[in-house]
mmCIF file of C-alpha atoms in Angstrom:
data_model
loop_
_atom_site.group_PDB
_atom_site.id
_atom_site.type_symbol
_atom_site.label_atom_id
_atom_site.label_comp_id
_atom_site.label_asym_id
_atom_site.label_seq_id
_atom_site.Cartn_x
_atom_site.Cartn_y
_atom_site.Cartn_z
ATOM 1 C CA MET A 163 113.987 104.669 83.801
ATOM 2 C CA ASP A 164 115.052 107.233 86.366
ATOM 3 C CA GLN A 165 117.857 106.417 88.782
ATOM 4 C CA TYR A 166 117.005 106.758 92.471
ATOM 5 C CA PRO A 167 119.106 105.758 95.473
ATOM 6 C CA PRO A 168 117.707 102.736 97.341
ATOM 7 C CA HIS A 169 116.613 104.683 100.425
ATOM 8 C CA GLN A 170 114.609 107.072 98.240
ATOM 9 C CA LEU A 171 112.967 104.207 96.344
ATOM 10 C CA ILE A 172 111.992 102.581 99.629
ATOM 11 C CA GLU A 173 110.582 105.848 100.976
ATOM 12 C CA MET A 174 108.602 106.449 97.791
ATOM 13 C CA PHE A 175 107.196 102.914 97.825
ATOM 14 C CA ILE A 176 106.311 103.012 101.533
ATOM 15 C CA SER A 177 104.611 106.397 101.196
ATOM 16 C CA GLU A 178 102.162 104.876 98.702
ATOM 17 C CA CYS A 179 101.405 101.703 100.672
ATOM 18 C CA ASP A 180 97.923 101.639 102.176
ATOM 19 C CA VAL A 181 98.871 99.442 105.122
ATOM 20 C CA SER A 182 99.396 99.756 108.888
ATOM 21 C CA ASP A 183 102.523 101.366 110.327
ATOM 22 C CA ILE A 184 103.696 97.942 111.498
ATOM 23 C CA SER A 185 103.478 96.632 107.914
ATOM 24 C CA LYS A 186 105.315 99.706 106.630
ATOM 25 C CA ARG A 187 108.149 99.036 109.090
ATOM 26 C CA GLN A 188 108.262 95.388 108.002
ATOM 27 C CA TYR A 189 108.318 96.345 104.305
ATOM 28 C CA THR A 190 111.110 98.830 104.986
ATOM 29 C CA PHE A 191 113.140 96.192 106.841
ATOM 30 C CA ASN A 192 112.585 93.648 104.053
ATOM 31 C CA LEU A 193 113.557 96.062 101.288
ATOM 32 C CA ARG A 194 116.661 97.264 103.130
ATOM 33 C CA ARG A 195 117.708 93.617 103.408
ATOM 34 C CA PHE A 196 117.100 93.150 99.684
ATOM 35 C CA PHE A 197 119.101 96.267 98.750
ATOM 36 C CA ARG A 198 121.975 95.199 101.023
ATOM 37 C CA TRP A 199 122.061 91.952 99.049
ATOM 38 C CA VAL A 200 121.968 93.884 95.749
ATOM 39 C CA THR A 201 124.852 96.103 96.920
ATOM 40 C CA ALA A 202 126.868 93.172 98.279
ATOM 41 C CA ASN A 203 126.536 91.451 94.894
ATOM 42 C CA ASP A 204 127.501 94.641 93.059
ATOM 43 C CA ILE A 205 124.384 94.683 90.866
ATOM 44 C CA PRO A 206 123.225 98.111 89.677
ATOM 45 C CA PHE A 207 119.500 98.461 90.390
ATOM 46 C CA GLU A 208 118.643 99.297 86.797
ATOM 47 C CA GLU A 209 120.387 96.096 85.661
ATOM 48 C CA LEU A 210 118.501 93.748 87.986
ATOM 49 C CA ARG A 211 116.919 90.814 86.154
ATOM 50 C CA LYS A 212 114.674 87.911 87.069
ATOM 51 C CA VAL A 213 117.708 85.646 87.488
ATOM 52 C CA ASP A 214 118.967 88.015 90.216
ATOM 53 C CA ILE A 215 115.656 87.817 92.060
ATOM 54 C CA LEU A 216 115.828 84.014 91.873
ATOM 55 C CA LYS A 217 119.365 84.141 93.314
ATOM 56 C CA TYR A 218 118.124 86.398 96.141
ATOM 57 C CA LYS A 219 115.268 83.992 96.807
ATOM 58 C CA GLN A 220 117.747 81.095 97.005
ATOM 59 C CA THR A 221 119.940 83.123 99.381
ATOM 60 C CA ILE A 222 116.976 83.532 101.712
ATOM 61 C CA ILE A 223 116.146 79.828 101.499
ATOM 62 C CA ASP A 224 119.784 78.899 102.150
ATOM 63 C CA ALA A 225 119.806 81.114 105.250
ATOM 64 C CA GLY A 226 117.588 78.522 106.939
ATOM 65 C CA LEU A 227 114.754 80.913 107.705
ATOM 66 C CA THR A 228 111.179 79.676 108.088
ATOM 67 C CA GLU A 229 108.949 79.424 105.038
ATOM 68 C CA LEU A 230 106.805 82.185 106.508
ATOM 69 C CA THR A 231 109.814 84.512 106.763
ATOM 70 C CA ASN A 232 110.937 83.603 103.245
ATOM 71 C CA ALA A 233 107.467 84.382 101.908
ATOM 72 C CA ASN A 234 107.373 87.644 103.844
ATOM 73 C CA TYR A 235 110.670 88.813 102.305
ATOM 74 C CA MET A 236 109.769 87.724 98.784
ATOM 75 C CA SER A 237 106.214 89.106 98.891
ATOM 76 C CA THR A 238 107.599 92.517 99.770
ATOM 77 C CA VAL A 239 110.120 92.394 96.926
ATOM 78 C CA CYS A 240 107.367 91.358 94.500
ATOM 79 C CA MET A 241 105.076 94.174 95.649
ATOM 80 C CA PHE A 242 107.962 96.600 95.328
ATOM 81 C CA PHE A 243 108.738 95.638 91.726
ATOM 82 C CA LYS A 244 105.058 95.739 90.817
ATOM 83 C CA TRP A 245 105.006 99.288 92.188
ATOM 84 C CA CYS A 246 108.227 100.111 90.282
ATOM 85 C CA ASP A 247 106.619 98.922 87.050
ATOM 86 C CA GLU A 248 103.450 100.952 87.688
ATOM 87 C CA ASN A 249 105.610 104.042 88.230
ATOM 88 C CA ASP A 250 107.953 103.469 85.245
ATOM 89 C CA ILE A 251 110.957 103.009 87.529
ATOM 90 C CA HIS A 252 111.838 99.398 86.684
ATOM 91 C CA HIS A 253 110.164 96.524 84.886
ATOM 92 C CA ASN A 254 108.367 94.033 87.115
ATOM 93 C CA ILE A 255 110.946 91.273 87.020
ATOM 94 C CA THR A 256 109.085 89.367 89.747
ATOM 95 C CA SER A 257 105.770 88.821 87.954
ATOM 96 C CA SER A 258 106.353 85.079 87.531
ATOM 97 C CA ILE A 259 108.284 84.499 90.762
ATOM 98 C CA ARG A 260 106.484 82.001 92.989
ATOM 99 C CA VAL A 261 106.022 82.865 96.653
ATOM 100 C CA ASN A 262 105.121 79.896 98.838
ATOM 101 C CA LYS A 263 101.932 80.613 100.747
ATOM 102 C CA ASN A 264 101.608 77.182 102.351
ATOM 103 C CA TYR A 265 103.513 77.498 105.595
ATOM 104 C CA HIS A 266 103.463 74.017 107.035
ATOM 105 C CA THR A 267 106.808 74.109 108.782
ATOM 106 C CA PHE A 268 105.921 76.377 111.682
ATOM 107 C CA ARG A 269 102.770 77.519 113.419
ATOM 108 C CA LYS A 270 102.409 79.258 116.722
ATOM 109 C CA ALA A 271 100.929 76.825 119.194
ATOM 110 C CA SER A 272 98.999 77.400 122.387
ATOM 111 C CA LEU A 273 100.782 76.912 125.667
ATOM 112 C CA THR A 274 100.275 73.562 127.316
ATOM 113 C CA ALA A 275 98.660 73.394 130.764
ATOM 114 C CA THR A 276 102.106 72.677 132.235
ATOM 115 C CA GLN A 277 103.593 75.739 130.502
ATOM 116 C CA VAL A 278 100.716 77.948 131.693
ATOM 117 C CA GLY A 279 101.213 76.684 135.253
ATOM 118 C CA ALA A 280 104.944 77.344 135.140
ATOM 119 C CA PHE A 281 104.385 80.803 133.645
ATOM 120 C CA LEU A 282 101.800 81.858 136.233
ATOM 121 C CA SER A 283 103.790 80.423 139.156
ATOM 122 C CA SER A 284 106.777 82.559 138.130
ATOM 123 C CA PHE A 285 104.988 85.726 139.279
ATOM 124 C CA ASN A 286 105.597 87.210 142.716
ATOM 125 C CA ARG A 287 102.362 88.517 144.187
ATOM 126 C CA LYS A 288 103.488 90.510 147.184
ATOM 127 C CA THR A 289 103.128 94.099 145.958
ATOM 128 C CA LEU A 290 100.167 95.707 144.252
ATOM 129 C CA ILE A 291 102.137 95.998 140.983
ATOM 130 C CA GLU A 292 103.059 92.303 141.092
ATOM 131 C CA LYS A 293 99.421 91.393 141.734
ATOM 132 C CA ARG A 294 98.381 93.566 138.783
ATOM 133 C CA ASP A 295 100.933 91.912 136.502
ATOM 134 C CA TYR A 296 99.737 88.472 137.605
ATOM 135 C CA ALA A 297 96.101 89.458 136.936
ATOM 136 C CA ILE A 298 97.028 90.667 133.436
ATOM 137 C CA ALA A 299 98.907 87.445 132.682
ATOM 138 C CA LEU A 300 96.002 85.392 134.032
ATOM 139 C CA LEU A 301 93.541 87.325 131.838
ATOM 140 C CA MET A 302 95.737 86.731 128.811
ATOM 141 C CA VAL A 303 96.198 82.996 129.220
ATOM 142 C CA MET A 304 92.691 82.199 130.440
ATOM 143 C CA ASN A 305 90.838 84.322 127.883
ATOM 144 C CA GLY A 306 93.204 84.379 124.921
ATOM 145 C CA LEU A 307 93.687 88.134 125.155
ATOM 146 C CA ARG A 308 96.310 89.784 122.999
ATOM 147 C CA ARG A 309 98.802 92.392 124.153
ATOM 148 C CA VAL A 310 96.979 95.129 122.225
ATOM 149 C CA GLU A 311 93.699 94.217 123.909
ATOM 150 C CA ILE A 312 95.308 94.510 127.350
ATOM 151 C CA TYR A 313 96.978 97.771 126.342
ATOM 152 C CA ARG A 314 93.640 99.299 125.272
ATOM 153 C CA MET A 315 91.846 98.160 128.405
ATOM 154 C CA ASN A 316 90.836 100.653 131.080
ATOM 155 C CA ILE A 317 88.651 100.641 134.192
ATOM 156 C CA GLU A 318 85.541 101.691 132.238
ATOM 157 C CA ASP A 319 85.733 98.383 130.349
ATOM 158 C CA ILE A 320 84.743 96.494 133.524
ATOM 159 C CA ILE A 321 80.963 96.615 133.865
ATOM 160 C CA THR A 322 78.546 94.962 136.256
ATOM 161 C CA HIS A 323 76.243 92.315 134.868
ATOM 162 C CA GLY A 324 73.821 90.719 137.256
ATOM 163 C CA ASP A 325 75.788 89.564 140.295
ATOM 164 C CA GLY A 326 79.141 89.615 138.508
ATOM 165 C CA TYR A 327 81.438 91.646 136.332
ATOM 166 C CA VAL A 328 82.026 91.595 132.597
ATOM 167 C CA LEU A 329 85.109 92.814 130.802
ATOM 168 C CA SER A 330 84.469 94.556 127.484
ATOM 169 C CA ILE A 331 87.285 93.758 125.048
ATOM 170 C CA GLN A 332 88.257 95.896 122.071
ATOM 171 C CA ARG A 333 89.300 93.288 119.502
ATOM 172 C CA LYS A 334 91.765 93.968 116.690
#
């Protein structure tokens, strides 16, 4: 197996990932965290074994992170070692490592009516910019619009329909 420095391994792996740029950034972050742990524990990459991956997994669990975050970190490490094995860089020492995919501890919840009221009442509406910001916030909370959908919106997306107006949304 060839010896590569961690940053080069990460770059090589990321360059072959067929995922969005956001996912690539997340994978890079996750792998840098993993390699910091490897370095802090003075384990040469080529000597990493399954027991080391299990210790890393326990370190993440002990850090008190959410199950979703734990799974995110471990999934990336597992994908990375699968890629390493496919490229004859390192054996896949994660093939039998379990990654919890049942995240019952935390889910994003909708805002309550009280929270929406407090949020919307926090806006000043004196200037045109403040009125615009309020309108954007109102669109988001009343229609479930995402930030990216607001970002992509432009004046041509507002069309007349009968006696009213319709907003055309570009979904993810």
